[in-house]
CSV table of C-alpha atoms in Angstrom, one decimal:
chain,number,residue,atom,x,y,z
A,124,UNK,CA,0.0,-0.2,0.2
A,125,UNK,CA,1.6,3.6,-0.7
A,126,UNK,CA,-0.3,5.4,2.1
A,127,UNK,CA,0.5,4.1,6.2
A,128,UNK,CA,-2.8,4.8,7.8
A,129,UNK,CA,-1.1,3.6,10.8
A,130,UNK,CA,1.0,6.1,11.3
A,131,UNK,CA,0.8,8.2,14.3
A,132,UNK,CA,0.8,12.6,13.0
A,133,UNK,CA,0.0,14.5,16.4
A,134,UNK,CA,-2.6,17.1,15.7
A,135,UNK,CA,-2.5,18.2,19.6
A,136,UNK,CA,-1.9,21.7,19.7
A,137,UNK,CA,-2.1,22.3,16.0
A,138,UNK,CA,-5.1,24.9,16.8
A,139,UNK,CA,-6.9,21.7,15.8
A,140,UNK,CA,-10.9,21.5,16.6
A,141,UNK,CA,-10.4,17.8,17.1
A,142,UNK,CA,-7.8,17.5,19.7
A,143,UNK,CA,-7.7,21.0,20.5
A,144,UNK,CA,-10.6,23.1,21.1
A,145,UNK,CA,-12.4,22.5,24.6
A,146,UNK,CA,-10.4,19.4,25.6
A,147,UNK,CA,-6.9,20.4,25.2
A,148,UNK,CA,-6.4,20.9,29.3
A,149,UNK,CA,-8.1,17.2,29.8
A,150,UNK,CA,-4.8,15.4,29.8
A,151,UNK,CA,-2.6,13.8,27.2
A,152,UNK,CA,-4.3,10.9,27.6
A,153,UNK,CA,-7.7,12.3,26.2
A,154,UNK,CA,-8.6,10.8,23.3
A,155,UNK,CA,-11.1,12.6,21.0
A,156,UNK,CA,-13.2,10.6,18.9
A,157,UNK,CA,-15.7,13.1,17.6
A,158,UNK,CA,-15.6,15.9,15.2
A,159,UNK,CA,-15.9,14.6,11.3
A,160,UNK,CA,-12.3,14.5,10.1
A,161,UNK,CA,-9.6,12.1,9.7
A,162,UNK,CA,-6.1,11.9,11.9
A,163,UNK,CA,-4.7,10.5,8.7
A,164,UNK,CA,-2.3,13.1,5.7
A,165,UNK,CA,-3.7,14.4,2.9
A,166,UNK,CA,-3.1,12.5,-0.1
A,167,UNK,CA,0.6,13.3,-1.6
A,168,UNK,CA,0.0,14.8,-4.4
A,169,UNK,CA,-2.4,17.5,-2.7
A,170,UNK,CA,0.5,18.2,-0.4
A,171,UNK,CA,2.4,18.8,-3.2
A,172,UNK,CA,0.4,21.2,-4.9
A,173,UNK,CA,-0.3,23.0,-1.7
A,174,UNK,CA,3.7,23.7,-1.3
A,175,UNK,CA,3.7,24.7,-4.4
A,176,UNK,CA,1.1,26.9,-5.2
A,177,UNK,CA,2.3,28.9,-1.6
A,178,UNK,CA,5.8,29.4,-3.8
A,179,UNK,CA,4.0,32.5,-4.9
A,180,UNK,CA,4.0,35.0,-2.4
A,181,UNK,CA,0.6,36.5,-3.8
A,182,UNK,CA,-2.7,35.1,-2.3
A,183,UNK,CA,-5.3,37.3,-4.1
A,184,UNK,CA,-8.6,36.5,-5.2
A,185,UNK,CA,-9.2,33.1,-7.4
A,186,UNK,CA,-11.6,31.5,-9.6
A,187,UNK,CA,-12.0,27.8,-10.9
A,188,UNK,CA,-10.0,27.6,-14.3
A,189,UNK,CA,-11.4,24.9,-16.9
A,190,UNK,CA,-9.4,22.0,-15.6
A,191,UNK,CA,-11.3,22.0,-11.9
A,192,UNK,CA,-14.8,22.0,-13.8
A,193,UNK,CA,-13.5,19.2,-16.6
A,194,UNK,CA,-12.5,17.1,-13.1
A,195,UNK,CA,-15.4,17.5,-11.3
A,196,UNK,CA,-17.9,16.9,-14.6
A,197,UNK,CA,-15.9,13.8,-15.4
A,198,UNK,CA,-15.6,12.6,-12.0
A,199,UNK,CA,-19.4,12.7,-11.7
A,200,UNK,CA,-20.0,10.9,-15.2
A,201,UNK,CA,-17.6,8.2,-14.5
A,202,UNK,CA,-18.4,7.6,-11.0
A,203,UNK,CA,-22.2,7.7,-11.5
A,204,UNK,CA,-23.4,8.5,-14.7
A,205,UNK,CA,-24.3,11.5,-13.9
A,206,UNK,CA,-23.9,13.9,-16.7
A,207,UNK,CA,-23.4,17.2,-15.6
A,208,UNK,CA,-22.6,20.8,-17.5
A,209,UNK,CA,-20.1,23.2,-16.8
A,210,UNK,CA,-22.7,26.2,-15.9
A,211,UNK,CA,-24.9,23.8,-13.7
A,212,UNK,CA,-21.4,24.4,-11.2
A,213,UNK,CA,-21.3,26.9,-8.0
A,214,UNK,CA,-18.7,27.3,-5.9
A,215,UNK,CA,-18.7,27.7,-1.9
A,216,UNK,CA,-16.8,27.6,1.3
A,217,UNK,CA,-18.4,24.9,2.3
A,218,UNK,CA,-21.7,22.5,2.5
A,219,UNK,CA,-23.5,23.9,5.1
A,220,UNK,CA,-22.9,27.4,3.5
A,221,UNK,CA,-24.7,26.0,1.1
A,222,UNK,CA,-27.9,25.3,2.9
A,223,UNK,CA,-28.1,28.2,4.5
A,224,UNK,CA,-28.0,29.7,1.2
A,225,UNK,CA,-30.6,27.5,-0.6
A,226,UNK,CA,-32.6,28.4,2.4
A,227,UNK,CA,-32.3,31.9,1.8
A,228,UNK,CA,-33.0,31.9,-1.4
A,229,UNK,CA,-36.3,29.6,-1.4
A,230,UNK,CA,-37.9,29.6,1.6
A,231,UNK,CA,-39.4,32.7,4.0
A,232,UNK,CA,-39.8,32.6,7.4
A,233,UNK,CA,-41.9,30.8,9.3
A,234,UNK,CA,-41.9,27.9,6.3
A,235,UNK,CA,-41.3,24.8,6.8
A,236,UNK,CA,-38.2,22.4,6.3
A,237,UNK,CA,-38.2,18.6,6.7
A,238,UNK,CA,-35.4,16.8,8.0
A,239,UNK,CA,-35.2,13.3,8.8
A,240,UNK,CA,-33.5,12.8,12.5
A,241,UNK,CA,-31.6,11.5,13.8
A,242,UNK,CA,-29.0,13.7,11.3
A,243,UNK,CA,-25.9,15.8,11.0
A,244,UNK,CA,-26.7,18.2,13.6
A,245,UNK,CA,-26.6,21.7,11.3
A,246,UNK,CA,-29.7,20.3,9.5
A,247,UNK,CA,-32.0,21.9,12.0
A,248,UNK,CA,-29.5,24.9,13.5
A,249,UNK,CA,-29.5,26.7,10.8
A,250,UNK,CA,-32.9,26.8,9.6
A,251,UNK,CA,-33.7,27.8,13.3
A,252,UNK,CA,-31.5,30.8,13.3
A,253,UNK,CA,-33.2,31.6,10.1
A,254,UNK,CA,-36.6,31.6,11.4
A,255,UNK,CA,-37.8,28.5,9.4
A,256,UNK,CA,-40.0,26.0,11.3
A,257,UNK,CA,-37.7,22.6,11.7
A,258,UNK,CA,-40.1,19.6,10.5
A,259,UNK,CA,-39.2,16.5,12.1
A,260,UNK,CA,-39.5,13.7,9.9
A,261,UNK,CA,-38.2,10.6,12.3
A,262,UNK,CA,-36.1,7.8,10.4
A,263,UNK,CA,-37.6,4.0,10.9
A,264,UNK,CA,-35.1,2.0,13.4
A,265,UNK,CA,-35.6,-1.7,12.6
A,266,UNK,CA,-33.0,-4.6,13.2
A,267,UNK,CA,-31.2,-4.0,9.7
A,268,UNK,CA,-30.8,0.0,10.3
A,269,UNK,CA,-33.3,2.8,9.8
A,270,UNK,CA,-35.6,3.1,7.2
A,271,UNK,CA,-37.2,6.4,5.9
A,272,UNK,CA,-41.0,6.8,6.8
A,273,UNK,CA,-42.5,8.2,3.9
A,274,UNK,CA,-46.1,7.9,5.0
A,275,UNK,CA,-45.3,10.7,7.7
A,276,UNK,CA,-43.8,12.8,5.6
A,277,UNK,CA,-46.4,12.7,3.4
A,278,UNK,CA,-49.0,13.4,6.9
A,279,UNK,CA,-46.5,16.6,7.8
A,280,UNK,CA,-47.5,17.5,4.2
A,281,UNK,CA,-50.8,17.4,5.0
A,282,UNK,CA,-50.3,19.6,8.1
A,283,UNK,CA,-47.3,22.0,7.5
A,284,UNK,CA,-47.5,22.6,3.7
A,285,UNK,CA,-43.5,23.0,3.6
A,286,UNK,CA,-41.3,24.4,1.2
A,287,UNK,CA,-38.6,22.2,1.2
A,288,UNK,CA,-36.7,19.2,2.4
A,289,UNK,CA,-32.9,18.3,3.2
A,290,UNK,CA,-31.6,15.2,3.0
A,291,UNK,CA,-28.4,13.7,3.9
A,292,UNK,CA,-27.4,11.1,1.7
A,293,UNK,CA,-25.3,9.5,2.4
A,294,UNK,CA,-26.4,9.4,5.6
A,295,UNK,CA,-24.8,11.2,8.8
A,296,UNK,CA,-24.4,10.0,11.6
A,297,UNK,CA,-26.0,6.1,10.3
A,298,UNK,CA,-23.8,5.9,7.8
A,299,UNK,CA,-27.0,4.3,5.8
A,300,UNK,CA,-26.5,5.0,1.9
A,301,UNK,CA,-29.9,5.4,0.5
A,302,UNK,CA,-31.2,3.2,-2.7
A,303,UNK,CA,-32.1,4.6,-5.8
A,304,UNK,CA,-35.4,2.9,-5.3
A,305,UNK,CA,-35.5,4.6,-1.6
A,306,UNK,CA,-34.8,8.0,-2.6
A,307,UNK,CA,-37.0,7.7,-6.1
A,308,UNK,CA,-40.1,7.2,-3.7
A,309,UNK,CA,-39.0,10.1,-1.8
A,310,UNK,CA,-38.2,12.6,-5.1
A,311,UNK,CA,-41.8,11.7,-6.0
A,312,UNK,CA,-43.5,13.1,-3.1
A,313,UNK,CA,-41.6,16.3,-3.3
A,314,UNK,CA,-42.2,16.5,-7.0
A,315,UNK,CA,-46.2,16.0,-6.1
A,316,UNK,CA,-45.9,18.6,-3.6
A,317,UNK,CA,-43.5,21.0,-5.2
A,318,UNK,CA,-40.8,20.7,-2.1
A,319,UNK,CA,-37.4,21.3,-3.2
A,320,UNK,CA,-34.8,18.8,-2.1
A,321,UNK,CA,-31.4,20.0,-1.0
A,322,UNK,CA,-29.0,17.0,-1.3
A,323,UNK,CA,-25.9,16.6,1.2
A,324,UNK,CA,-23.4,14.7,-0.6
A,325,UNK,CA,-20.9,15.4,1.3
A,326,UNK,CA,-19.7,12.1,2.3
A,327,UNK,CA,-20.5,10.0,-1.2
A,328,UNK,CA,-16.9,8.9,-1.9
A,329,UNK,CA,-17.1,6.7,1.3
A,330,UNK,CA,-19.1,4.1,0.3
A,331,UNK,CA,-18.6,-0.2,1.0
A,332,UNK,CA,-18.6,-2.8,-0.7
A,333,UNK,CA,-21.8,-4.1,-1.5
A,334,UNK,CA,-23.2,-0.4,-1.6
A,335,UNK,CA,-23.7,2.3,-4.7
A,336,UNK,CA,-23.7,6.2,-3.9
A,337,UNK,CA,-27.0,7.5,-6.6
A,338,UNK,CA,-27.2,11.3,-6.5
A,339,UNK,CA,-30.4,12.1,-5.9
A,340,UNK,CA,-30.3,14.7,-8.9
A,341,UNK,CA,-29.1,11.9,-11.3
A,342,UNK,CA,-32.0,9.8,-11.3
A,343,UNK,CA,-34.0,11.7,-13.2
A,344,UNK,CA,-34.5,15.2,-15.4
A,345,UNK,CA,-37.3,16.0,-12.8
A,346,UNK,CA,-35.0,15.2,-9.9
A,347,UNK,CA,-32.3,17.4,-11.4
A,348,UNK,CA,-34.9,20.3,-11.7
A,349,UNK,CA,-36.0,20.2,-8.5
A,350,UNK,CA,-32.6,19.9,-6.4
A,351,UNK,CA,-29.4,21.2,-5.4
A,352,UNK,CA,-26.7,19.1,-4.9
A,353,UNK,CA,-24.0,19.9,-2.5
A,354,UNK,CA,-20.5,17.8,-2.6
A,355,UNK,CA,-16.9,18.1,-1.8
A,356,UNK,CA,-13.4,17.1,-0.9
A,357,UNK,CA,-13.4,17.9,2.2
A,358,UNK,CA,-14.5,14.4,4.3
A,359,UNK,CA,-13.0,12.5,1.6
A,360,UNK,CA,-9.2,13.4,1.6
A,361,UNK,CA,-9.3,15.4,4.8
A,362,UNK,CA,-8.8,18.8,3.1
A,363,UNK,CA,-11.6,20.6,5.6
A,364,UNK,CA,-9.7,23.4,6.9
A,365,UNK,CA,-9.1,24.4,3.1
A,366,UNK,CA,-13.3,25.4,2.9
A,367,UNK,CA,-13.7,24.2,-0.4
A,368,UNK,CA,-17.2,22.9,-1.8
A,369,UNK,CA,-19.3,23.1,-4.7
A,370,UNK,CA,-23.4,22.5,-5.8
A,371,UNK,CA,-24.5,21.0,-8.6
A,372,UNK,CA,-27.8,23.5,-9.5
A,373,UNK,CA,-29.1,22.4,-13.2
A,374,UNK,CA,-32.0,24.7,-12.9
A,375,UNK,CA,-31.0,27.8,-14.7
A,376,UNK,CA,-33.8,29.7,-12.3
A,377,UNK,CA,-32.9,28.1,-9.0
A,378,UNK,CA,-29.6,28.6,-9.8
A,379,UNK,CA,-29.6,32.0,-10.2
A,380,UNK,CA,-31.1,33.0,-6.7
A,381,UNK,CA,-28.9,30.6,-5.6
A,382,UNK,CA,-26.1,32.7,-6.9
A,383,UNK,CA,-28.1,36.3,-6.4
A,384,UNK,CA,-27.9,35.2,-2.7
A,385,UNK,CA,-24.3,35.1,-2.2
A,386,UNK,CA,-23.0,38.0,-4.4
A,387,UNK,CA,-20.9,39.2,-1.4
A,388,UNK,CA,-20.1,35.9,-0.2
A,389,UNK,CA,-16.9,34.0,-0.1
A,390,UNK,CA,-17.1,31.1,-3.0
A,391,UNK,CA,-13.4,29.6,-1.2
A,392,UNK,CA,-9.8,30.5,-1.7
A,393,UNK,CA,-6.4,29.7,-3.1
A,394,UNK,CA,-5.5,26.6,-1.4
A,395,UNK,CA,-9.3,25.3,-1.9
A,396,UNK,CA,-9.2,25.2,-5.4
A,397,UNK,CA,-5.5,24.3,-5.3
A,398,UNK,CA,-6.4,21.4,-3.5
A,399,UNK,CA,-9.8,20.3,-5.0
A,400,UNK,CA,-8.0,19.8,-8.5
A,401,UNK,CA,-5.1,17.8,-7.2
A,402,UNK,CA,-7.7,15.4,-5.1
A,403,UNK,CA,-10.2,14.9,-7.9
A,404,UNK,CA,-7.1,14.7,-10.1
A,405,UNK,CA,-4.9,12.4,-7.9
A,406,UNK,CA,-7.4,10.7,-5.1
A,407,UNK,CA,-8.7,7.4,-6.8
A,408,UNK,CA,-5.5,5.2,-5.2
A,409,UNK,CA,-6.1,6.9,-2.0
A,410,UNK,CA,-9.7,6.6,-2.3
A,411,UNK,CA,-9.4,2.6,-2.6
A,412,UNK,CA,-6.7,2.5,0.1
A,413,UNK,CA,-8.3,4.5,2.4
A,414,UNK,CA,-12.2,2.4,1.7
A,415,UNK,CA,-9.9,-0.6,2.7
A,416,UNK,CA,-8.3,0.2,6.0
A,417,UNK,CA,-11.5,2.1,7.1
A,418,UNK,CA,-13.1,-1.4,6.4
A,419,UNK,CA,-11.3,-3.1,8.6
A,420,UNK,CA,-11.4,-0.7,11.8
A,421,UNK,CA,-15.1,-1.3,11.6
A,422,UNK,CA,-14.6,-5.1,11.6
A,423,UNK,CA,-12.3,-4.4,14.6
A,424,UNK,CA,-15.2,-2.8,17.0
A,425,UNK,CA,-17.8,-4.7,15.6
A,426,UNK,CA,-16.1,-7.9,16.5
A,427,UNK,CA,-15.3,-6.4,19.5
A,428,UNK,CA,-18.2,-5.3,20.8
A,429,UNK,CA,-19.6,-8.6,20.6
A,430,UNK,CA,-17.5,-10.1,22.2
A,431,UNK,CA,-16.6,-8.0,25.0
A,432,UNK,CA,-18.8,-5.7,25.1
A,433,UNK,CA,-22.4,-6.7,23.8
A,434,UNK,CA,-24.2,-4.1,26.0
A,435,UNK,CA,-22.7,-1.7,23.4
A,436,UNK,CA,-24.4,-2.5,19.9
A,437,UNK,CA,-23.6,-0.8,16.4
A,438,UNK,CA,-25.8,-1.5,13.1
A,439,UNK,CA,-22.7,-1.7,10.5
A,440,UNK,CA,-22.2,1.4,8.2
A,441,UNK,CA,-22.9,1.2,4.6
A,442,UNK,CA,-20.9,4.6,4.4
A,443,UNK,CA,-18.8,7.7,5.9
A,444,UNK,CA,-16.3,6.9,8.5
A,445,UNK,CA,-18.9,7.2,11.4
A,446,UNK,CA,-20.4,4.5,13.8
A,447,UNK,CA,-23.8,5.0,15.7
A,448,UNK,CA,-23.1,3.6,19.1
A,449,UNK,CA,-26.5,2.4,21.2
A,450,UNK,CA,-25.2,3.0,24.2
A,451,UNK,CA,-28.8,2.7,25.4
A,452,UNK,CA,-29.0,-0.6,27.7
A,453,UNK,CA,-26.6,1.3,29.9
A,454,UNK,CA,-29.6,3.2,31.4
A,455,UNK,CA,-27.7,6.4,31.8
A,456,UNK,CA,-29.3,9.7,30.6
A,457,UNK,CA,-27.0,11.5,28.0
A,458,UNK,CA,-25.9,14.0,30.4
A,459,UNK,CA,-24.9,11.0,32.7
A,460,UNK,CA,-23.5,8.9,29.7
A,461,UNK,CA,-21.5,12.0,28.0
A,462,UNK,CA,-20.0,12.9,31.4
A,463,UNK,CA,-19.2,8.9,32.1
A,464,UNK,CA,-17.3,9.2,28.8
A,465,UNK,CA,-15.4,12.1,29.3
A,466,UNK,CA,-14.4,11.7,33.1
A,467,UNK,CA,-14.1,7.8,33.3
A,468,UNK,CA,-13.6,6.3,29.7
A,469,UNK,CA,-11.2,9.7,28.8
A,470,UNK,CA,-12.4,9.6,25.3
A,471,UNK,CA,-14.8,11.9,23.7
A,472,UNK,CA,-17.4,10.8,20.6
A,473,UNK,CA,-20.5,13.2,19.6
A,474,UNK,CA,-23.3,13.1,22.2
A,475,UNK,CA,-26.0,11.7,20.3
A,476,UNK,CA,-28.8,13.7,21.3
A,477,UNK,CA,-27.1,16.5,19.0
A,478,UNK,CA,-28.8,14.7,16.0
A,479,UNK,CA,-32.2,15.3,17.8
A,480,UNK,CA,-34.5,13.3,20.2
A,481,UNK,CA,-33.8,9.8,19.0
A,482,UNK,CA,-30.1,10.3,19.6
A,483,UNK,CA,-30.5,9.6,23.5
A,484,UNK,CA,-28.6,7.1,24.4
A,485,UNK,CA,-26.4,6.9,21.5
A,486,UNK,CA,-23.4,8.6,20.6
A,487,UNK,CA,-21.4,9.0,17.2
A,488,UNK,CA,-17.9,7.6,17.0
A,489,UNK,CA,-15.2,8.6,14.4
A,490,UNK,CA,-13.4,6.2,12.6
A,491,UNK,CA,-10.7,8.0,10.5
A,492,UNK,CA,-7.7,7.0,12.9
A,493,UNK,CA,-4.8,4.9,13.3
A,494,UNK,CA,-6.1,1.3,14.6
A,495,UNK,CA,-4.0,1.9,17.8
A,496,UNK,CA,-6.4,4.5,18.4
A,497,UNK,CA,-9.6,2.5,18.1
A,498,UNK,CA,-7.9,-0.8,20.1
A,499,UNK,CA,-7.1,2.2,22.8
A,500,UNK,CA,-10.3,3.4,22.6
A,501,UNK,CA,-12.0,0.3,23.1
A,502,UNK,CA,-10.1,-1.6,25.8
A,503,UNK,CA,-11.1,1.8,27.8
A,504,UNK,CA,-14.4,1.4,26.6
A,505,UNK,CA,-14.6,-2.0,28.3
A,506,UNK,CA,-12.6,-1.3,31.0
A,507,UNK,CA,-15.0,1.5,32.7
A,508,UNK,CA,-17.9,0.0,31.7
A,509,UNK,CA,-17.1,-3.4,33.4
A,510,UNK,CA,-16.6,-1.4,36.6
A,511,UNK,CA,-19.9,-0.3,36.6
């Protein structure tokens, strides 16, 4: 393998959110496994491209050249069979920024926006900040994982007349990769009721064997015209700090409104564009090796829990590098569970309740790190739980 993902690269003291923010005073032994970035270096070619660009001493305003557009277009065509045109692509500093722009462009105060909880918490926080009505469509838990409750969506529509649905595809924190059939059923409901779909597809490269990512907009021309797709290289290649994402908006009327709403706002930065180009030009081998390593990390956690910690349960993710750990059998209120993990286990996950009420008793664990971290985490968790 070209990449050694077992290598320990110390991040503490680098103004790193994951390792420093709010936890730097908790001691060297404290293990952060929360924020969704990786403890792996970005691809070598990306690092080289950034260093080469940094050699030029002027960092003025920048733009995406024809090569960057071509790389995005070819990538979406080759990976998903989705034929995208250059004019459809709008650059952004981040996916959440794209969600905020969509909300401001296509909804008004007090209008309803559907989200499917438990889900990435900005899906609720951003609409609330703009005084929109958050309409929660809870996902249905089953033995196999989670499913969409389409009947509940229909009931929400009858009651509330929502204007938008924010889709998480693949789903964070559940690791669910929505099938084409599931997306078709959802999309038809939205078409019939004039509900715009904003699809966060930032995790679309992290898909495991036996599963396939389907961009929502790629399913039909009708879905294309009724959607905004948000993507970025940040999760896949660990370049989130370079703030570069893009929206794909085939509908010209929607795209023009979206662009008008962004006048005066940042579209990205010189190193972000440089990294995006290098990621999509050279990153395929990196993804291939990364997925193999992540699957082995998942294998390790799954086996450890079954053999040594059956009180903690996990449904194997189909995509993303996030595990949704079910700790409800510990019978701890969420605050007590969070405190137990912080003080006794000395590890930080993302508390499940930030993803919605259905997250109570859960924790989100990031396994995009050297296996030695995961081994240490599991051992600490076992020791602490057994001491209860």
